[in-house]
Tab-separated table of C-alpha atoms and ligand atoms in Angstrom:
chain	number	residue	atom	x	y	z
A	26	MET	CA	0.079	22.513	25.749
A	27	THR	CA	3.061	21.407	23.693
A	28	ASN	CA	6.155	20.252	25.560
A	29	PRO	CA	9.643	20.994	24.263
A	30	GLY	CA	10.828	18.082	22.142
A	31	GLU	CA	7.342	17.242	20.862
A	32	PHE	CA	6.419	17.125	17.144
A	33	GLN	CA	10.099	16.953	16.230
A	34	GLU	CA	9.911	13.857	14.001
A	35	ARG	CA	12.390	13.732	11.116
A	36	VAL	CA	10.726	14.093	7.712
A	37	VAL	CA	11.546	11.656	4.891
A	38	ARG	CA	9.984	13.315	1.871
A	39	HIS	CA	9.076	11.738	-1.489
A	40	GLU	CA	8.363	14.213	-4.285
A	41	ARG	CA	5.895	13.471	-7.082
A	42	PRO	CA	7.976	11.796	-9.853
A	43	LYS	CA	8.523	13.732	-13.067
A	44	HIS	CA	8.490	10.528	-15.114
A	45	HIS	CA	6.717	7.183	-14.846
A	46	PHE	CA	7.371	3.976	-16.754
A	47	VAL	CA	4.358	2.226	-18.295
A	48	PHE	CA	2.636	-1.155	-18.224
A	49	LEU	CA	1.157	-2.614	-21.416
A	50	ILE	CA	-2.021	-4.272	-20.226
A	51	ALA	CA	-4.092	-6.922	-22.020
A	52	PRO	CA	-7.899	-6.991	-21.647
A	53	ASP	CA	-7.619	-9.814	-19.092
A	54	GLY	CA	-5.323	-7.658	-16.944
A	55	SER	CA	-2.129	-9.577	-17.733
A	56	MET	CA	0.897	-7.459	-18.615
A	57	LEU	CA	3.189	-7.641	-21.619
A	58	GLY	CA	6.753	-8.589	-20.802
A	59	LEU	CA	9.859	-10.112	-22.274
A	60	ASP	CA	10.760	-13.678	-21.354
A	61	ASP	CA	14.345	-14.788	-20.704
A	62	ASP	CA	14.824	-15.486	-24.433
A	63	GLY	CA	13.689	-11.982	-25.355
A	64	ALA	CA	10.292	-13.118	-26.673
A	65	LEU	CA	7.116	-11.150	-25.886
A	66	ALA	CA	4.748	-12.860	-23.462
A	67	LEU	CA	1.935	-11.968	-21.057
A	68	TYR	CA	2.406	-12.142	-17.264
A	69	ASP	CA	0.259	-11.702	-14.158
A	70	GLU	CA	3.204	-10.777	-11.941
A	71	ALA	CA	4.650	-7.270	-12.011
A	72	ASP	CA	8.393	-7.807	-11.830
A	73	ASP	CA	10.989	-6.093	-14.053
A	74	ARG	CA	9.874	-8.150	-17.066
A	75	VAL	CA	6.692	-6.082	-17.508
A	76	ILE	CA	8.066	-2.535	-17.210
A	77	TRP	CA	8.281	-0.422	-20.379
A	78	ASP	CA	9.099	3.124	-21.388
A	79	ARG	CA	7.669	5.047	-24.334
A	80	THR	CA	10.070	5.963	-27.154
A	81	PRO	CA	9.474	7.931	-30.387
A	82	ARG	CA	9.274	4.622	-32.330
A	83	GLY	CA	7.345	2.495	-29.909
A	84	VAL	CA	8.315	1.132	-26.531
A	85	MET	CA	11.512	0.056	-24.820
A	86	HIS	CA	11.833	-2.741	-22.310
A	87	VAL	CA	13.468	-0.947	-19.410
A	88	SER	CA	15.527	-3.664	-17.722
A	89	THR	CA	17.044	-5.043	-20.958
A	90	GLY	CA	16.988	-1.905	-23.136
A	91	THR	CA	15.220	-3.896	-25.879
A	92	ALA	CA	13.308	-1.681	-28.316
A	93	VAL	CA	10.015	-3.024	-29.659
A	94	SER	CA	8.270	-1.345	-32.552
A	95	ALA	CA	4.693	-0.588	-31.701
A	96	LYS	CA	1.848	1.569	-32.896
A	97	LEU	CA	0.987	3.978	-30.092
A	98	GLU	CA	-2.366	5.719	-30.295
A	99	ALA	CA	-3.611	7.686	-27.315
A	100	ASP	CA	-3.628	5.084	-24.541
A	101	ASP	CA	-3.427	2.050	-26.840
A	102	CYS	CA	-0.367	0.222	-28.077
A	103	THR	CA	-0.455	-2.437	-30.801
A	104	VAL	CA	2.414	-4.934	-30.959
A	105	ARG	CA	2.986	-8.113	-32.895
A	106	ILE	CA	3.093	-11.216	-30.695
A	107	GLY	CA	3.905	-14.250	-32.863
A	108	SER	CA	1.664	-13.847	-35.897
A	109	ASP	CA	-0.972	-11.704	-34.148
A	110	ASP	CA	-1.332	-7.958	-33.738
A	111	VAL	CA	-2.350	-7.432	-30.131
A	112	THR	CA	-3.705	-4.145	-28.789
A	113	LEU	CA	-2.816	-3.360	-25.208
A	114	ARG	CA	-3.682	-0.497	-22.904
A	115	VAL	CA	-0.804	1.755	-21.914
A	116	GLY	CA	-1.114	1.937	-18.121
A	117	HIS	CA	0.465	4.253	-15.562
A	118	GLY	CA	3.584	2.509	-14.233
A	119	PRO	CA	6.157	3.008	-11.490
A	120	GLU	CA	8.933	5.560	-11.080
A	121	HIS	CA	11.521	2.790	-10.622
A	122	LEU	CA	11.910	-0.856	-11.608
A	123	PRO	CA	10.315	-3.317	-9.153
A	124	SER	CA	13.780	-4.788	-8.413
A	125	VAL	CA	14.942	-1.350	-7.212
A	126	TYR	CA	12.029	-1.177	-4.753
A	127	LEU	CA	12.678	-4.772	-3.619
A	128	GLU	CA	16.306	-4.003	-2.896
A	129	HIS	CA	15.245	-1.016	-0.724
A	130	LEU	CA	12.561	-3.027	1.064
A	131	LYS	CA	15.006	-5.832	1.889
A	132	ARG	CA	17.749	-3.442	2.987
A	133	GLU	CA	15.633	-0.974	4.997
A	134	GLY	CA	12.487	-2.931	5.939
A	135	TRP	CA	10.251	-0.374	4.199
A	136	VAL	CA	9.817	1.288	0.800
A	137	CYS	CA	7.695	4.060	-0.727
A	138	LEU	CA	6.209	3.455	-4.186
A	139	THR	CA	5.666	7.118	-4.927
A	140	SER	CA	2.515	8.129	-6.851
A	141	LEU	CA	2.027	4.579	-8.121
A	142	LEU	CA	-1.770	4.707	-8.259
A	143	THR	CA	-3.469	6.684	-11.025
A	144	PRO	CA	-5.317	9.943	-10.288
A	145	GLU	CA	-8.579	8.111	-11.135
A	146	ILE	CA	-7.951	5.477	-8.451
A	147	VAL	CA	-6.970	8.192	-5.967
A	148	ASP	CA	-10.186	10.061	-6.708
A	149	GLY	CA	-12.258	6.897	-6.151
A	150	LEU	CA	-10.511	6.187	-2.836
A	151	GLN	CA	-11.039	9.769	-1.669
A	152	ARG	CA	-14.723	9.478	-2.550
A	153	VAL	CA	-15.095	6.308	-0.437
A	154	ALA	CA	-13.007	7.724	2.440
A	155	CYS	CA	-14.907	11.060	2.233
A	156	THR	CA	-11.707	13.101	2.235
A	157	ASP	CA	-10.188	15.816	0.043
A	158	ASP	CA	-12.842	16.931	-2.515
A	159	TYR	CA	-15.410	14.652	-0.822
A	160	GLU	CA	-14.883	15.792	2.754
A	161	HIS	CA	-18.417	17.159	2.903
A	162	LEU	CA	-19.849	13.625	2.432
A	163	GLU	CA	-20.607	11.078	5.142
A	164	PRO	CA	-19.011	7.612	4.790
A	165	ASN	CA	-21.416	4.952	3.537
A	166	THR	CA	-21.787	2.224	6.146
A	167	ASP	CA	-24.433	0.209	4.254
A	168	SER	CA	-22.029	-1.953	2.278
A	169	PRO	CA	-18.378	-3.034	2.518
A	170	ARG	CA	-16.147	-0.307	1.121
A	171	VAL	CA	-14.690	-2.694	-1.448
A	172	CYS	CA	-18.208	-2.735	-2.990
A	173	GLN	CA	-18.519	1.055	-3.097
A	174	HIS	CA	-16.019	1.850	-5.852
A	175	SER	CA	-13.734	-0.186	-8.129
A	176	ALA	CA	-10.813	1.970	-6.945
A	177	VAL	CA	-10.715	-0.035	-3.705
A	178	GLY	CA	-10.242	-3.324	-5.585
A	179	GLN	CA	-7.777	-1.717	-7.968
A	180	ALA	CA	-5.682	-0.592	-5.005
A	181	ILE	CA	-5.909	-4.013	-3.325
A	182	SER	CA	-4.696	-5.756	-6.481
A	183	GLU	CA	-1.955	-3.243	-7.391
A	184	PRO	CA	0.552	-5.659	-8.911
A	185	ILE	CA	3.988	-4.242	-8.023
A	186	SER	CA	3.266	-4.015	-4.311
A	187	LEU	CA	1.882	-7.577	-4.374
A	188	TRP	CA	5.026	-8.843	-6.087
A	189	LEU	CA	7.206	-7.027	-3.541
A	190	ILE	CA	5.285	-8.323	-0.516
A	191	ARG	CA	5.360	-11.900	-1.805
A	192	HIS	CA	9.097	-11.718	-2.362
A	193	TYR	CA	9.789	-10.070	0.978
A	194	ILE	CA	7.752	-12.609	2.970
A	195	GLY	CA	8.951	-15.398	0.710
A	196	THR	CA	5.592	-16.905	-0.207
A	197	ARG	CA	2.802	-16.425	-2.717
A	198	ASP	CA	0.299	-17.693	-0.214
A	199	LEU	CA	-0.979	-14.562	1.572
A	200	HIS	CA	-4.257	-13.258	2.936
A	201	LEU	CA	-5.444	-9.896	4.216
A	202	GLY	CA	-5.880	-9.442	7.967
A	203	HIS	CA	-9.070	-7.364	7.719
A	204	PRO	CA	-11.367	-6.018	4.969
A	205	PRO	CA	-9.571	-3.055	3.362
A	206	ASN	CA	-11.307	0.236	4.063
A	207	PRO	CA	-10.354	3.710	2.900
A	208	THR	CA	-10.738	5.732	6.111
A	209	SER	CA	-9.846	9.137	7.474
A	210	LEU	CA	-7.836	10.599	10.338
A	211	PRO	CA	-9.641	13.650	11.777
A	212	PRO	CA	-7.917	16.875	12.838
A	213	TYR	CA	-6.229	16.554	16.259
A	214	ASP	CA	-7.713	18.815	18.928
A	215	GLY	CA	-4.644	18.600	21.187
A	216	LYS	CA	-6.589	16.724	23.857
A	217	ARG	CA	-8.123	13.484	22.749
A	218	ARG	CA	-6.543	10.046	23.129
A	219	VAL	CA	-4.444	9.092	20.136
A	220	GLN	CA	-2.988	5.918	18.770
A	221	GLY	CA	0.168	4.789	20.536
A	222	TRP	CA	3.325	3.251	19.128
A	223	HIS	CA	2.908	-0.363	18.091
A	224	ALA	CA	4.111	-3.103	15.790
A	225	ASP	CA	1.428	-4.972	13.889
A	226	ILE	CA	-0.160	-8.404	13.958
A	227	PRO	CA	1.203	-11.062	14.499
A	228	TYR	CA	3.866	-9.297	16.591
A	229	ILE	CA	1.222	-8.001	19.010
A	230	PRO	CA	-1.768	-9.801	20.570
A	231	SER	CA	-5.044	-9.459	18.688
A	232	VAL	CA	-8.708	-10.316	18.917
A	233	GLY	CA	-7.971	-13.241	16.578
A	234	GLY	CA	-6.249	-14.876	19.565
A	235	HIS	CA	-3.209	-16.030	17.600
A	236	PRO	CA	0.138	-16.597	19.313
A	237	VAL	CA	2.348	-13.501	19.246
A	238	ALA	CA	5.103	-14.186	16.722
A	239	ASP	CA	8.779	-14.130	17.633
A	240	ARG	CA	10.386	-10.935	16.296
A	241	GLY	CA	13.538	-12.939	15.617
A	242	GLY	CA	11.724	-15.601	13.595
A	243	PRO	CA	10.684	-15.751	9.941
A	244	ILE	CA	8.872	-12.674	8.611
A	245	LYS	CA	5.114	-13.134	8.897
A	246	ALA	CA	3.475	-9.930	7.679
A	247	VAL	CA	3.910	-6.723	5.691
A	248	GLN	CA	1.751	-3.605	6.011
A	249	ARG	CA	0.666	-1.632	2.975
A	250	ASN	CA	-0.426	1.947	3.716
A	251	VAL	CA	-1.992	3.640	0.713
A	252	CYS	CA	-1.836	7.445	0.872
A	253	VAL	CA	-5.391	8.416	-0.098
A	254	SER	CA	-4.665	12.089	0.622
A	255	ASP	CA	-1.256	13.688	0.283
A	256	PHE	CA	0.664	12.498	3.352
A	257	THR	CA	2.461	15.287	5.202
A	258	LYS	CA	3.790	15.694	8.709
A	259	ARG	CA	1.208	18.438	9.252
A	260	ASN	CA	-1.799	16.334	8.286
A	261	GLY	CA	-0.799	13.279	10.318
A	262	ALA	CA	1.141	11.065	7.920
A	263	THR	CA	2.084	7.762	9.555
A	264	VAL	CA	5.095	8.066	11.868
A	265	TYR	CA	7.662	5.253	12.051
A	266	LYS	CA	10.841	4.338	13.771
A	267	LEU	CA	12.404	3.294	10.482
A	268	GLY	CA	14.689	0.293	10.830
A	269	SER	CA	12.990	-0.854	14.058
A	270	HIS	CA	11.938	-4.109	12.365
A	271	ARG	CA	15.421	-5.225	13.436
A	272	ALA	CA	14.882	-4.294	17.098
A	273	GLU	CA	14.467	-7.204	19.491
A	274	THR	CA	11.417	-5.718	21.188
A	275	ASN	CA	8.205	-3.818	20.491
A	276	PRO	CA	8.245	-0.043	21.285
A	277	PRO	CA	9.537	0.849	24.775
A	278	PRO	CA	7.114	1.975	27.538
A	279	GLU	CA	8.530	5.521	27.535
A	280	TRP	CA	7.297	5.942	23.940
A	281	ASN	CA	3.749	5.152	25.126
A	282	PRO	CA	3.325	6.901	28.495
A	283	ALA	CA	-0.486	6.732	28.201
A	284	ARG	CA	-0.316	2.946	28.340
A	285	HIS	CA	2.027	2.920	31.314
A	286	GLY	CA	0.364	4.876	34.069
A	287	ALA	CA	0.250	8.431	32.679
A	288	ASP	CA	-2.979	10.279	31.850
A	289	PRO	CA	-4.615	8.346	28.925
A	290	ALA	CA	-4.531	11.521	26.814
A	291	THR	CA	-0.744	11.880	27.192
A	292	ARG	CA	0.799	12.022	23.744
A	293	PRO	CA	3.137	9.279	22.551
A	294	TYR	CA	6.778	10.039	21.741
A	295	SER	CA	7.146	12.512	18.856
A	296	GLY	CA	10.826	13.415	19.152
A	297	PRO	CA	13.593	13.377	16.579
A	298	GLU	CA	14.216	9.616	16.708
A	299	ALA	CA	10.904	9.098	14.894
A	300	ASP	CA	10.407	9.461	11.127
A	301	VAL	CA	7.464	10.744	9.098
A	302	VAL	CA	7.246	9.459	5.521
A	303	GLU	CA	5.720	12.238	3.396
A	304	ALA	CA	4.411	11.279	-0.049
A	305	PRO	CA	1.782	12.419	-2.556
A	306	ALA	CA	-1.676	10.856	-2.680
A	307	GLY	CA	-1.547	7.608	-4.635
A	308	SER	CA	1.737	6.535	-3.046
A	309	ILE	CA	2.023	3.188	-1.301
A	310	VAL	CA	4.265	2.627	1.710
A	311	LEU	CA	5.196	-0.996	2.432
A	312	TYR	CA	6.780	-1.892	5.738
A	313	ASP	CA	7.742	-4.927	7.732
A	314	ALA	CA	5.003	-5.497	10.341
A	315	ARG	CA	7.616	-5.478	13.131
A	316	THR	CA	8.307	-1.766	12.459
A	317	TRP	CA	7.269	0.547	15.322
A	318	HIS	CA	4.749	3.087	14.062
A	319	ARG	CA	1.654	5.113	14.901
A	320	ALA	CA	-0.726	7.550	13.209
A	321	GLY	CA	0.598	11.134	13.150
A	322	PHE	CA	-1.066	14.198	14.674
A	323	ASN	CA	-3.289	15.830	12.105
A	324	GLN	CA	-2.645	19.529	12.731
A	325	THR	CA	-4.727	20.711	9.743
A	326	GLN	CA	-8.444	21.439	9.511
A	327	HIS	CA	-8.943	18.604	7.020
A	328	LYS	CA	-9.281	14.851	7.258
A	329	ARG	CA	-6.365	12.741	6.056
A	330	GLY	CA	-7.339	9.669	3.990
A	331	ALA	CA	-5.538	6.329	4.057
A	332	MET	CA	-6.189	2.689	3.271
A	333	LEU	CA	-4.272	0.365	5.583
A	334	MET	CA	-3.786	-3.288	4.726
A	335	SER	CA	-2.075	-6.143	6.530
A	336	PHE	CA	-0.702	-8.944	4.327
A	337	GLN	CA	-0.152	-12.069	6.347
A	338	ALA	CA	1.553	-15.412	5.823
A	339	ALA	CA	-0.682	-18.483	5.750
A	340	ASP	CA	-0.199	-19.384	9.416
A	341	VAL	CA	-1.303	-15.975	10.811
A	342	SER	CA	-4.907	-15.622	12.027
A	343	PRO	CA	-6.599	-12.565	10.513
A	344	LYS	CA	-8.067	-9.985	12.871
A	345	ARG	CA	-11.409	-10.103	11.057
A	346	ASP	CA	-13.085	-12.494	8.638
A	347	THR	CA	-12.624	-10.993	5.179
A	348	ARG	CA	-14.825	-13.502	3.363
A	349	PRO	CA	-18.247	-11.809	3.826
A	350	ALA	CA	-16.937	-8.583	2.230
A	351	CYS	CA	-15.562	-10.589	-0.690
A	352	GLN	CA	-18.854	-12.464	-1.148
A	353	ARG	CA	-20.696	-9.120	-1.225
A	354	LEU	CA	-18.173	-7.875	-3.794
A	355	HIS	CA	-18.800	-10.906	-6.009
A	356	GLU	CA	-22.520	-10.012	-6.051
A	357	SER	CA	-21.877	-6.323	-6.703
A	358	PRO	CA	-21.698	-4.624	-10.144
A	359	VAL	CA	-18.355	-3.171	-9.022
A	360	TYR	CA	-16.806	-6.655	-9.400
A	361	GLN	CA	-17.515	-6.542	-13.147
A	362	GLU	CA	-15.520	-3.302	-13.441
A	363	LEU	CA	-12.391	-5.195	-12.388
A	364	ASP	CA	-10.364	-7.206	-14.891
A	365	PRO	CA	-9.858	-10.983	-14.439
A	366	ARG	CA	-6.371	-10.562	-12.922
A	367	GLN	CA	-7.715	-8.107	-10.357
A	368	GLN	CA	-10.713	-10.333	-9.611
A	369	ARG	CA	-8.433	-13.351	-9.014
A	370	GLU	CA	-6.014	-11.467	-6.744
A	371	ILE	CA	-8.750	-9.898	-4.607
A	372	THR	CA	-10.600	-13.191	-4.278
A	373	GLU	CA	-7.432	-15.017	-3.265
A	374	LEU	CA	-6.424	-12.371	-0.712
A	375	LEU	CA	-9.879	-12.122	0.878
A	376	MET	CA	-11.097	-15.726	0.659
A	377	SER	CA	-7.923	-17.630	1.630
A	378	GLN	CA	-8.129	-18.973	5.113
A	379	PRO	CA	-5.039	-19.356	7.243
A	380	ASP	CA	-3.634	-22.852	7.840
A	381	ALA	CA	-4.743	-22.691	11.479
A	382	ALA	CA	-8.426	-22.022	10.672
B	13	AKG	O1	-3.206	5.889	10.323
B	13	AKG	C1	-1.989	5.742	10.210
B	13	AKG	O2	-1.259	6.591	9.737
B	13	AKG	C2	-1.305	4.482	10.647
B	13	AKG	C3	-2.129	3.576	11.469
B	13	AKG	C4	-1.560	2.211	11.453
B	13	AKG	O3	-0.662	1.923	10.762
B	13	AKG	C5	-2.127	1.186	12.259
B	13	AKG	O4	-3.201	1.389	12.819
B	13	AKG	O5	-1.518	0.104	12.375
């Protein structure tokens, strides 16, 4: 039975953008940008330097307004770099400049990169998660999910979110806290035990046995939730107390009655002080790991897909060893479908061991 005041979370909705900027991507995965002197150069990092817009005569560098003449043919773009004509792939880019997202992330402790992943990547993630058009399939448990489809590696190595996380935490040196798995949240039957409110590692104890970090100390981790399905309040989109990264404590006991003496199936707080971030499939929500959050209640008949990742500073112990999954990926044909930039990023994030190890 529903109690008054339940399921009253505030909705923060992100509509599918009408326009996306583009990346111009070299075969090795590096991205064309403008250096500080206005010269064309290739970069591995996705900051404002590598964001372009199409124009009738070629492409325009968004942050400086510099027009560059280019031959655009279907998804290819040929530009002159020095004395060479270089052909680059025109790739789906963000709705906003990376600096705009960074400003929001620093100010609010979270940001939504709406519809940043391509429909092809979304389709691959849905296939692995067995959601949406693939709901009739059973998840494959024979191999790590990163080996099951290149979409998983493409999502792991998405360059704008990596640039944002590195800038927010203030280090390049990051690792993932567990192997990234597209998974699904089943429909809620109104009775079963559900996930309670929590902050994330290292602000809570974990099986890794690391010391719980001081919420007032330097930032140690950022979560990246990829919306594999459309995320709506009805289908159980993640619920947050936005801004709670600034709170001195983890969620209060009254938000988690099931953990404090009530029946274990008692639902966690779902009143109007909580926020649901709604966004189309392919969106990425980044949030400070201190933020109070929980999975939503999936009130539909369909599974909701997500891929949750924890990016941790070098001194945080991961919850699970990510290296075996990466070694399996290296041996898998899927690894060859990734470009060298993607291969390097994934390998670094999964093979780096924390300082303490
Ligand atoms: O499934 C979700 O929506 C969120 C779950 C989550 O963030 C977590 O388990 O830490």
